[in-house]
mmCIF file of C-alpha atoms and ligand atoms in Angstrom:
data_model
loop_
_atom_site.group_PDB
_atom_site.id
_atom_site.type_symbol
_atom_site.label_atom_id
_atom_site.label_comp_id
_atom_site.label_asym_id
_atom_site.label_seq_id
_atom_site.Cartn_x
_atom_site.Cartn_y
_atom_site.Cartn_z
ATOM 1 C CA MET A 1 -65.192 -35.365 25.758
ATOM 2 C CA ARG A 2 -63.747 -33.571 28.620
ATOM 3 C CA LEU A 3 -60.562 -32.132 26.024
ATOM 4 C CA LEU A 4 -63.818 -31.190 24.768
ATOM 5 C CA ALA A 5 -65.535 -29.352 26.618
ATOM 6 C CA CYS A 6 -62.526 -27.658 27.688
ATOM 7 C CA THR A 7 -61.439 -26.147 24.442
ATOM 8 C CA ILE A 8 -65.116 -24.899 23.942
ATOM 9 C CA GLY A 9 -64.413 -23.266 27.122
ATOM 10 C CA LEU A 10 -61.600 -21.630 26.490
ATOM 11 C CA THR A 11 -63.022 -20.487 23.107
ATOM 12 C CA LEU A 12 -65.674 -18.965 24.600
ATOM 13 C CA MET A 13 -63.909 -17.320 27.480
ATOM 14 C CA GLY A 14 -61.053 -16.081 24.473
ATOM 15 C CA SER A 15 -64.474 -14.032 22.896
ATOM 16 C CA VAL A 16 -64.995 -12.153 26.057
ATOM 17 C CA ALA A 17 -61.697 -11.709 27.035
ATOM 18 C CA HIS A 18 -60.348 -9.217 24.598
ATOM 19 C CA ALA A 19 -57.078 -8.693 26.688
ATOM 20 C CA ALA A 20 -53.851 -10.501 24.868
ATOM 21 C CA THR A 21 -50.299 -10.062 26.286
ATOM 22 C CA GLN A 22 -48.516 -7.661 23.783
ATOM 23 C CA TYR A 23 -45.443 -7.653 22.572
ATOM 24 C CA ASN A 24 -43.839 -4.732 21.331
ATOM 25 C CA GLY A 25 -40.939 -6.706 19.589
ATOM 26 C CA ASP A 26 -38.620 -4.615 21.753
ATOM 27 C CA LYS A 27 -36.012 -7.200 24.555
ATOM 28 C CA VAL A 28 -34.427 -5.591 27.152
ATOM 29 C CA GLN A 29 -31.687 -7.344 28.469
ATOM 30 C CA GLY A 30 -32.826 -10.756 26.022
ATOM 31 C CA VAL A 31 -36.225 -10.231 27.659
ATOM 32 C CA PRO A 32 -39.394 -9.709 25.600
ATOM 33 C CA VAL A 33 -41.114 -6.384 26.309
ATOM 34 C CA ILE A 34 -44.381 -6.272 26.639
ATOM 35 C CA THR A 35 -47.344 -3.722 26.869
ATOM 36 C CA ALA A 36 -50.102 -5.570 28.232
ATOM 37 C CA LEU A 37 -49.835 -9.403 30.093
ATOM 38 C CA ASP A 38 -52.903 -11.855 29.526
ATOM 39 C CA VAL A 39 -51.773 -14.876 31.537
ATOM 40 C CA SER A 40 -54.677 -16.932 29.409
ATOM 41 C CA ASP A 41 -52.697 -16.692 26.003
ATOM 42 C CA LEU A 42 -49.234 -18.302 27.451
ATOM 43 C CA ALA A 43 -47.908 -21.450 27.446
ATOM 44 C CA ALA A 44 -47.801 -24.083 30.373
ATOM 45 C CA GLY A 45 -44.474 -22.806 31.692
ATOM 46 C CA LYS A 46 -42.529 -20.276 33.256
ATOM 47 C CA HIS A 47 -42.063 -16.623 30.877
ATOM 48 C CA ARG A 48 -39.854 -13.314 32.147
ATOM 49 C CA PHE A 49 -41.031 -10.468 30.378
ATOM 50 C CA MET A 50 -40.171 -6.752 30.816
ATOM 51 C CA PHE A 51 -43.106 -4.880 31.324
ATOM 52 C CA GLU A 52 -42.962 -1.036 29.654
ATOM 53 C CA GLY A 53 -43.526 1.098 32.543
ATOM 54 C CA VAL A 54 -44.158 4.843 32.597
ATOM 55 C CA GLU A 55 -42.618 7.228 30.222
ATOM 56 C CA THR A 56 -39.637 8.957 31.980
ATOM 57 C CA GLY A 57 -38.744 12.625 31.624
ATOM 58 C CA THR A 58 -36.422 12.095 28.909
ATOM 59 C CA GLY A 59 -38.838 9.574 27.030
ATOM 60 C CA GLN A 60 -37.321 7.024 27.557
ATOM 61 C CA ARG A 61 -39.108 4.102 30.117
ATOM 62 C CA TRP A 62 -38.866 2.172 33.043
ATOM 63 C CA TYR A 63 -39.461 -1.327 32.760
ATOM 64 C CA VAL A 64 -40.804 -3.893 35.229
ATOM 65 C CA PRO A 65 -39.729 -7.575 35.524
ATOM 66 C CA ILE A 66 -42.343 -9.758 35.927
ATOM 67 C CA MET A 67 -41.869 -13.581 36.176
ATOM 68 C CA VAL A 68 -44.698 -15.920 35.365
ATOM 69 C CA ALA A 69 -45.262 -19.557 36.185
ATOM 70 C CA ARG A 70 -48.217 -20.887 34.422
ATOM 71 C CA GLY A 71 -49.503 -24.157 35.481
ATOM 72 C CA ALA A 72 -50.600 -26.725 33.077
ATOM 73 C CA SER A 73 -53.892 -27.023 34.373
ATOM 74 C CA ALA A 74 -56.682 -24.329 35.288
ATOM 75 C CA GLY A 75 -56.490 -22.770 38.656
ATOM 76 C CA LYS A 76 -56.200 -19.816 40.761
ATOM 77 C CA LYS A 77 -54.137 -16.946 39.717
ATOM 78 C CA VAL A 78 -51.736 -15.344 42.516
ATOM 79 C CA LEU A 79 -49.563 -12.254 42.445
ATOM 80 C CA LEU A 80 -46.730 -12.241 44.805
ATOM 81 C CA GLN A 81 -45.366 -8.632 44.562
ATOM 82 C CA ALA A 82 -42.342 -6.625 46.312
ATOM 83 C CA GLY A 83 -40.605 -3.264 45.597
ATOM 84 C CA VAL A 84 -43.533 -1.347 45.946
ATOM 85 C CA HIS A 85 -41.763 0.688 48.355
ATOM 86 C CA GLY A 86 -38.087 0.963 47.095
ATOM 87 C CA ASP A 87 -36.376 0.286 50.426
ATOM 88 C CA GLU A 88 -38.129 -2.852 51.292
ATOM 89 C CA LEU A 89 -36.164 -5.452 50.150
ATOM 90 C CA ASN A 90 -36.980 -9.029 51.721
ATOM 91 C CA GLY A 91 -39.921 -9.477 49.325
ATOM 92 C CA VAL A 92 -37.414 -9.434 46.267
ATOM 93 C CA ARG A 93 -35.949 -12.582 47.462
ATOM 94 C CA ILE A 94 -38.859 -13.809 48.621
ATOM 95 C CA VAL A 95 -40.807 -13.919 45.033
ATOM 96 C CA GLN A 96 -37.777 -14.628 43.578
ATOM 97 C CA LYS A 97 -37.413 -18.000 45.507
ATOM 98 C CA ALA A 98 -41.182 -18.883 45.275
ATOM 99 C CA LEU A 99 -41.152 -18.549 41.324
ATOM 100 C CA ASP A 100 -37.499 -20.438 41.542
ATOM 101 C CA GLN A 101 -38.831 -23.895 43.122
ATOM 102 C CA LEU A 102 -42.538 -23.727 41.499
ATOM 103 C CA ASP A 103 -43.265 -26.410 38.823
ATOM 104 C CA PRO A 104 -45.601 -25.464 36.168
ATOM 105 C CA ALA A 105 -46.235 -29.611 34.804
ATOM 106 C CA THR A 106 -47.621 -30.122 38.150
ATOM 107 C CA MET A 107 -49.293 -26.705 39.137
ATOM 108 C CA ARG A 108 -53.300 -25.793 38.973
ATOM 109 C CA GLY A 109 -53.344 -22.089 38.304
ATOM 110 C CA THR A 110 -50.541 -19.358 37.593
ATOM 111 C CA VAL A 111 -48.093 -17.382 39.955
ATOM 112 C CA ILE A 112 -47.212 -13.961 38.847
ATOM 113 C CA GLY A 113 -44.027 -12.437 40.611
ATOM 114 C CA VAL A 114 -43.796 -8.773 40.024
ATOM 115 C CA ILE A 115 -40.124 -7.064 41.352
ATOM 116 C CA GLY A 116 -40.285 -3.553 41.843
ATOM 117 C CA PRO A 117 -43.380 -1.923 40.286
ATOM 118 C CA ASN A 118 -41.433 1.425 42.215
ATOM 119 C CA ARG A 119 -38.874 1.298 39.586
ATOM 120 C CA SER A 120 -37.921 4.843 40.499
ATOM 121 C CA GLY A 121 -38.122 4.098 44.568
ATOM 122 C CA LEU A 122 -35.738 0.607 44.020
ATOM 123 C CA GLU A 123 -32.991 2.300 42.244
ATOM 124 C CA ARG A 124 -32.698 4.916 44.958
ATOM 125 C CA VAL A 125 -33.286 2.212 47.772
ATOM 126 C CA SER A 126 -35.910 4.681 48.610
ATOM 127 C CA ARG A 127 -39.579 4.589 49.817
ATOM 128 C CA THR A 128 -40.654 6.936 47.529
ATOM 129 C CA TRP A 129 -41.117 7.525 44.065
ATOM 130 C CA ALA A 130 -38.755 10.783 43.063
ATOM 131 C CA MET A 131 -40.397 13.120 40.510
ATOM 132 C CA ALA A 132 -38.148 15.832 38.419
ATOM 133 C CA THR A 133 -41.693 17.834 37.749
ATOM 134 C CA ASP A 134 -41.260 21.386 39.679
ATOM 135 C CA GLY A 135 -37.805 21.008 40.900
ATOM 136 C CA GLY A 136 -38.885 17.386 42.150
ATOM 137 C CA ASP A 137 -40.969 15.704 44.579
ATOM 138 C CA SER A 138 -41.522 12.735 46.966
ATOM 139 C CA VAL A 139 -44.211 10.875 46.008
ATOM 140 C CA ASP A 140 -45.645 7.687 47.978
ATOM 141 C CA TYR A 141 -46.409 4.956 45.464
ATOM 142 C CA ASN A 142 -48.623 3.046 47.730
ATOM 143 C CA ARG A 143 -51.115 6.119 47.872
ATOM 144 C CA VAL A 144 -51.989 6.435 44.616
ATOM 145 C CA HIS A 145 -53.510 3.110 43.193
ATOM 146 C CA PRO A 146 -55.156 2.205 40.626
ATOM 147 C CA GLY A 147 -53.641 5.107 39.335
ATOM 148 C CA LYS A 148 -55.134 7.805 36.672
ATOM 149 C CA GLU A 149 -53.958 7.382 33.373
ATOM 150 C CA HIS A 150 -53.230 11.020 32.446
ATOM 151 C CA GLY A 151 -51.260 11.369 35.853
ATOM 152 C CA ASN A 152 -47.940 12.185 37.405
ATOM 153 C CA ALA A 153 -45.280 9.694 36.792
ATOM 154 C CA PRO A 154 -46.072 7.435 39.345
ATOM 155 C CA GLU A 155 -50.454 7.315 39.036
ATOM 156 C CA ARG A 156 -49.421 6.796 35.605
ATOM 157 C CA GLN A 157 -47.433 3.688 36.480
ATOM 158 C CA ALA A 158 -50.020 2.640 39.156
ATOM 159 C CA TRP A 159 -52.688 3.124 36.319
ATOM 160 C CA LEU A 160 -50.631 0.912 33.769
ATOM 161 C CA MET A 161 -49.930 -1.430 36.427
ATOM 162 C CA TRP A 162 -53.800 -1.678 36.969
ATOM 163 C CA ASN A 163 -54.739 -1.593 33.813
ATOM 164 C CA LYS A 164 -51.917 -3.679 31.349
ATOM 165 C CA VAL A 165 -50.533 -6.013 34.209
ATOM 166 C CA TYR A 166 -52.897 -6.571 37.341
ATOM 167 C CA ARG A 167 -56.259 -6.811 35.602
ATOM 168 C CA ASN A 168 -57.909 -10.046 34.979
ATOM 169 C CA ASN A 169 -54.573 -11.294 35.755
ATOM 170 C CA VAL A 170 -55.009 -11.853 39.836
ATOM 171 C CA ASP A 171 -57.036 -13.428 41.831
ATOM 172 C CA VAL A 172 -55.589 -13.132 44.943
ATOM 173 C CA ALA A 173 -52.823 -10.846 45.726
ATOM 174 C CA ILE A 174 -49.690 -10.957 48.569
ATOM 175 C CA ASP A 175 -48.108 -7.279 48.357
ATOM 176 C CA TYR A 176 -44.553 -7.858 50.109
ATOM 177 C CA HIS A 177 -43.058 -4.846 52.084
ATOM 178 C CA THR A 178 -41.369 -3.920 55.360
ATOM 179 C CA GLN A 179 -40.971 -1.297 57.857
ATOM 180 C CA SER A 180 -39.494 1.695 56.372
ATOM 181 C CA THR A 181 -35.529 3.083 56.499
ATOM 182 C CA GLY A 182 -35.071 3.783 59.992
ATOM 183 C CA THR A 183 -37.512 1.225 61.705
ATOM 184 C CA ALA A 184 -38.120 -2.132 62.089
ATOM 185 C CA TYR A 185 -41.082 -4.674 62.473
ATOM 186 C CA PRO A 186 -41.408 -8.231 62.891
ATOM 187 C CA LEU A 187 -42.927 -10.506 60.243
ATOM 188 C CA PHE A 188 -46.676 -8.525 60.567
ATOM 189 C CA ILE A 189 -49.767 -8.610 58.089
ATOM 190 C CA TYR A 190 -52.336 -6.072 57.358
ATOM 191 C CA ALA A 191 -55.250 -7.570 56.629
ATOM 192 C CA ASP A 192 -58.982 -6.559 56.231
ATOM 193 C CA TYR A 193 -60.573 -8.541 58.314
ATOM 194 C CA ARG A 194 -64.320 -7.833 57.393
ATOM 195 C CA GLN A 195 -63.762 -10.294 54.525
ATOM 196 C CA PRO A 196 -63.349 -13.669 55.374
ATOM 197 C CA GLU A 197 -60.994 -14.812 52.763
ATOM 198 C CA VAL A 198 -58.440 -12.198 53.802
ATOM 199 C CA GLN A 199 -58.351 -13.397 57.151
ATOM 200 C CA THR A 200 -57.748 -16.975 56.012
ATOM 201 C CA LEU A 201 -54.946 -15.348 53.321
ATOM 202 C CA ALA A 202 -53.245 -13.350 56.526
ATOM 203 C CA GLU A 203 -53.661 -16.570 59.062
ATOM 204 C CA LEU A 204 -51.694 -18.739 56.099
ATOM 205 C CA PHE A 205 -48.492 -16.913 57.298
ATOM 206 C CA PRO A 206 -46.593 -17.968 60.144
ATOM 207 C CA ALA A 207 -46.089 -13.688 61.401
ATOM 208 C CA ASP A 208 -45.599 -12.488 64.210
ATOM 209 C CA GLN A 209 -48.073 -10.142 64.593
ATOM 210 C CA ILE A 210 -51.623 -9.702 62.435
ATOM 211 C CA LYS A 211 -53.460 -5.940 62.443
ATOM 212 C CA LYS A 212 -56.847 -6.572 61.841
ATOM 213 C CA ASP A 213 -57.415 -3.245 59.733
ATOM 214 C CA PRO A 214 -59.900 -1.670 57.675
ATOM 215 C CA GLY A 215 -57.460 -0.695 54.932
ATOM 216 C CA GLU A 216 -55.532 2.565 53.271
ATOM 217 C CA ALA A 217 -56.727 4.484 50.764
ATOM 218 C CA GLY A 218 -54.725 4.320 47.426
ATOM 219 C CA SER A 219 -52.778 1.057 48.871
ATOM 220 C CA VAL A 220 -52.233 -1.558 46.384
ATOM 221 C CA GLU A 221 -54.077 -3.970 49.133
ATOM 222 C CA THR A 222 -57.031 -1.877 49.658
ATOM 223 C CA THR A 223 -57.700 -1.726 45.964
ATOM 224 C CA PHE A 224 -57.323 -5.222 45.383
ATOM 225 C CA VAL A 225 -59.864 -5.907 48.419
ATOM 226 C CA SER A 226 -62.366 -3.171 47.358
ATOM 227 C CA GLN A 227 -62.350 -5.051 43.625
ATOM 228 C CA GLY A 228 -62.847 -8.302 45.389
ATOM 229 C CA ILE A 229 -59.629 -9.885 45.081
ATOM 230 C CA PRO A 230 -58.620 -10.640 48.707
ATOM 231 C CA ALA A 231 -55.284 -9.376 49.103
ATOM 232 C CA ILE A 232 -53.073 -8.562 52.237
ATOM 233 C CA THR A 233 -49.940 -6.418 52.964
ATOM 234 C CA ALA A 234 -47.460 -8.576 54.627
ATOM 235 C CA GLU A 235 -44.469 -6.297 56.071
ATOM 236 C CA VAL A 236 -41.341 -8.706 56.340
ATOM 237 C CA GLY A 237 -39.146 -7.322 59.042
ATOM 238 C CA GLU A 238 -36.415 -4.326 58.215
ATOM 239 C CA PRO A 239 -35.647 -2.471 55.127
ATOM 240 C CA ARG A 240 -32.682 -2.770 53.162
ATOM 241 C CA VAL A 241 -31.461 -5.953 53.778
ATOM 242 C CA TYR A 242 -31.662 -9.378 53.585
ATOM 243 C CA GLN A 243 -33.415 -11.094 56.559
ATOM 244 C CA GLN A 244 -32.746 -15.058 56.313
ATOM 245 C CA ASP A 245 -35.562 -15.537 58.876
ATOM 246 C CA MET A 246 -37.996 -13.131 57.513
ATOM 247 C CA ILE A 247 -37.309 -14.913 53.688
ATOM 248 C CA ASP A 248 -38.372 -18.272 54.907
ATOM 249 C CA ARG A 249 -41.281 -17.150 56.945
ATOM 250 C CA GLY A 250 -42.687 -14.934 54.108
ATOM 251 C CA LEU A 251 -42.281 -18.129 51.415
ATOM 252 C CA GLN A 252 -43.647 -20.155 53.653
ATOM 253 C CA GLY A 253 -46.588 -17.948 53.651
ATOM 254 C CA ALA A 254 -46.126 -17.825 49.942
ATOM 255 C CA LEU A 255 -46.544 -21.393 49.529
ATOM 256 C CA ASN A 256 -48.824 -22.148 52.285
ATOM 257 C CA VAL A 257 -51.257 -19.582 50.248
ATOM 258 C CA LEU A 258 -50.850 -22.208 47.302
ATOM 259 C CA ILE A 259 -51.438 -24.798 48.667
ATOM 260 C CA HIS A 260 -54.498 -23.843 50.315
ATOM 261 C CA TYR A 261 -55.614 -22.750 46.865
ATOM 262 C CA LYS A 262 -54.451 -26.361 44.985
ATOM 263 C CA VAL A 263 -52.192 -24.346 42.937
ATOM 264 C CA ILE A 264 -49.738 -26.845 43.781
ATOM 265 C CA ASP A 265 -49.626 -30.270 46.277
ATOM 266 C CA GLY A 266 -48.273 -30.168 49.132
ATOM 267 C CA GLN A 267 -48.953 -29.942 52.864
ATOM 268 C CA LEU A 268 -49.296 -26.797 55.192
ATOM 269 C CA GLY A 269 -46.026 -25.534 56.986
ATOM 270 C CA ALA A 270 -46.250 -23.487 60.026
ATOM 271 C CA THR A 271 -49.116 -20.921 59.882
ATOM 272 C CA ALA A 272 -50.317 -17.879 62.554
ATOM 273 C CA GLN A 273 -51.343 -20.626 64.598
ATOM 274 C CA SER A 274 -48.947 -22.921 64.946
ATOM 275 C CA HIS A 275 -46.664 -19.836 65.519
ATOM 276 C CA ALA A 276 -48.731 -18.694 68.081
ATOM 277 C CA SER A 277 -48.982 -14.899 65.947
ATOM 278 C CA TRP A 278 -50.364 -11.888 68.153
ATOM 279 C CA ILE A 279 -53.450 -10.991 66.490
ATOM 280 C CA GLY A 280 -54.386 -7.201 67.168
ATOM 281 C CA ASN A 281 -56.930 -4.378 66.063
ATOM 282 C CA GLU A 282 -55.510 -0.821 67.173
ATOM 283 C CA ILE A 283 -52.316 0.551 66.333
ATOM 284 C CA SER A 284 -50.805 3.298 68.309
ATOM 285 C CA SER A 285 -47.725 5.412 67.235
ATOM 286 C CA ILE A 286 -45.258 7.137 69.454
ATOM 287 C CA ARG A 287 -43.727 9.611 67.767
ATOM 288 C CA ALA A 288 -41.028 11.898 68.645
ATOM 289 C CA THR A 289 -42.466 15.594 70.270
ATOM 290 C CA THR A 290 -38.835 16.624 70.021
ATOM 291 C CA GLY A 291 -35.713 16.782 67.917
ATOM 292 C CA GLY A 292 -32.773 14.736 69.867
ATOM 293 C CA PHE A 293 -30.955 11.450 69.782
ATOM 294 C CA ALA A 294 -33.544 8.767 70.799
ATOM 295 C CA GLU A 295 -32.751 6.134 73.445
ATOM 296 C CA ILE A 296 -35.681 2.956 72.539
ATOM 297 C CA LEU A 297 -36.047 1.129 76.036
ATOM 298 C CA VAL A 298 -37.967 -1.861 74.456
ATOM 299 C CA ARG A 299 -37.672 -4.488 71.552
ATOM 300 C CA VAL A 300 -39.945 -5.349 68.716
ATOM 301 C CA GLY A 301 -42.077 -7.963 69.972
ATOM 302 C CA ASP A 302 -42.061 -6.972 73.656
ATOM 303 C CA THR A 303 -45.010 -7.068 75.977
ATOM 304 C CA VAL A 304 -45.662 -3.413 77.207
ATOM 305 C CA LYS A 305 -48.009 -1.962 79.689
ATOM 306 C CA GLN A 306 -49.943 1.287 79.586
ATOM 307 C CA GLY A 307 -47.619 3.583 81.748
ATOM 308 C CA GLN A 308 -44.127 1.885 80.716
ATOM 309 C CA ARG A 309 -41.045 3.968 80.059
ATOM 310 C CA VAL A 310 -40.668 3.096 76.366
ATOM 311 C CA ALA A 311 -37.937 5.758 74.781
ATOM 312 C CA LEU A 312 -36.678 9.190 75.928
ATOM 313 C CA GLN A 313 -34.408 11.583 73.883
ATOM 314 C CA ARG A 314 -31.296 13.410 74.344
ATOM 315 C CA ASN A 315 -29.868 16.786 72.963
ATOM 316 C CA ALA A 316 -26.250 17.188 71.640
ATOM 317 C CA PHE A 317 -25.252 17.545 75.083
ATOM 318 C CA GLY A 318 -26.334 14.131 76.738
ATOM 319 C CA ASP A 319 -29.355 15.844 78.801
ATOM 320 C CA VAL A 320 -32.677 14.221 78.876
ATOM 321 C CA VAL A 321 -35.085 16.445 76.689
ATOM 322 C CA ALA A 322 -38.336 13.856 76.772
ATOM 323 C CA HIS A 323 -39.530 10.846 77.861
ATOM 324 C CA TYR A 324 -41.931 8.342 76.357
ATOM 325 C CA THR A 325 -44.511 5.867 77.703
ATOM 326 C CA ALA A 326 -46.540 3.578 76.514
ATOM 327 C CA ASP A 327 -50.151 4.958 76.151
ATOM 328 C CA ARG A 328 -51.967 1.357 75.817
ATOM 329 C CA SER A 329 -50.671 -2.046 76.699
ATOM 330 C CA GLY A 330 -49.885 -4.553 73.918
ATOM 331 C CA LYS A 331 -46.903 -6.228 72.209
ATOM 332 C CA VAL A 332 -44.092 -3.951 70.477
ATOM 333 C CA LEU A 333 -44.761 -3.912 66.735
ATOM 334 C CA ALA A 334 -42.345 -1.595 65.980
ATOM 335 C CA VAL A 335 -39.183 0.299 66.779
ATOM 336 C CA GLY A 336 -37.186 3.390 65.468
ATOM 337 C CA THR A 337 -33.684 2.556 64.748
ATOM 338 C CA ASP A 338 -32.090 5.638 63.163
ATOM 339 C CA VAL A 339 -30.901 7.307 66.701
ATOM 340 C CA VAL A 340 -31.620 11.245 64.985
ATOM 341 C CA ARG A 341 -35.179 11.597 65.056
ATOM 342 C CA GLU A 342 -36.688 14.763 64.004
ATOM 343 C CA PRO A 343 -40.264 15.870 65.645
ATOM 344 C CA ARG A 344 -42.781 13.344 64.253
ATOM 345 C CA ALA A 345 -40.401 10.733 63.778
ATOM 346 C CA LEU A 346 -41.374 7.277 64.625
ATOM 347 C CA LEU A 347 -40.035 5.979 68.189
ATOM 348 C CA VAL A 348 -42.461 2.702 69.296
ATOM 349 C CA ARG A 349 -45.435 1.629 67.722
ATOM 350 C CA ILE A 350 -47.645 -0.562 69.662
ATOM 351 C CA LEU A 351 -50.289 -3.577 68.540
ATOM 352 C CA ALA A 352 -53.116 -3.946 71.107
ATOM 353 C CA LYS A 353 -56.562 -5.748 71.179
ATOM 354 C CA ASN A 354 -58.750 -2.787 71.854
ATOM 355 C CA PRO A 355 -62.186 -4.631 72.983
ATOM 356 C CA ALA A 356 -64.577 -2.103 71.866
ATOM 357 C CA ASP A 357 -67.236 -3.330 69.422
ATOM 358 C CA ARG A 358 -66.015 -0.978 66.843
ATOM 359 C CA CYS A 359 -62.355 -2.252 66.921
ATOM 360 C CA ARG A 360 -63.800 -5.844 65.897
ATOM 361 C CA ASN A 361 -62.177 -5.558 62.479
ATOM 362 C CA GLY A 362 -59.852 -3.171 63.477
ATOM 363 C CA CYS A 363 -59.407 0.551 63.928
HETATM 364 ZN ZN1 ZN B 1 -44.299 -0.411 52.003
#
């Protein structure tokens, strides 16, 4: 009876969900190319695809590698994604490791791993998507979601990802980032604490710091949250490198999420509570007011007091041209690691706990 009910259920679901995984017959490096993903029509097991993304200027295509681990029984569909910014790489290894260690035979639900939807940025090890139109322009791919069908290349790529990959395939999303080139974060999470399930998601990570955050328009995270799908941005340390501790903890967070949603069995590892994460609600970015060689006087994770000296800049002759102090007390969330700092470049970012009621869920 249970089997019969299950079959009827699937049939009904199939009749309302018109999407299906679309294969165009191509293979890239031996991997089948798809133009649309529908995990509900995949057999239990592990699958690899190349998703045919946006057209290049010569009419070729960007292909996005996608891994799917489809469990033998039904459950939550969890997206693990890295490479929305192309110089933020710790998450690439986290997604690969998570997918590698899953066993579909014992899983309930589906895990989707996406590597580098910002194909242009990843190939150039750059935050931005580089367009050739009008002599070249740089677009922040994490500000154009959910994209436009007939927009520019990064907007159209985002539209394809939302309409052909994420739609109906994602119940929970973790978008892995790091700080930008020339700067450093600890393991840090942006989470919209107005959504209780997002708070739960964030605190399943053994993060160093968490920001209660109302979101960033056009980001992957905020677009999912606005559609009622819990999502976080996990900032996993520094750009351009693999950091083993960050990868281990970023992976632990993902596994905790899968355990929480019963996709896999197991006991929760370290979480925000056991790691004593610093959970703040207000960020202050101390930026260069002039150009010059920067000396950062604090380290990521340091506790700072308002008025404390945190950075200075010198000219080429070694004269100090600017001093910077903390504008509030809190923890150092990020520092500039590039010595050469133009005006407006980040020197120190502080995560504070603002007691004002308007900041309860982030300001
Ligand atoms: Zn990023």
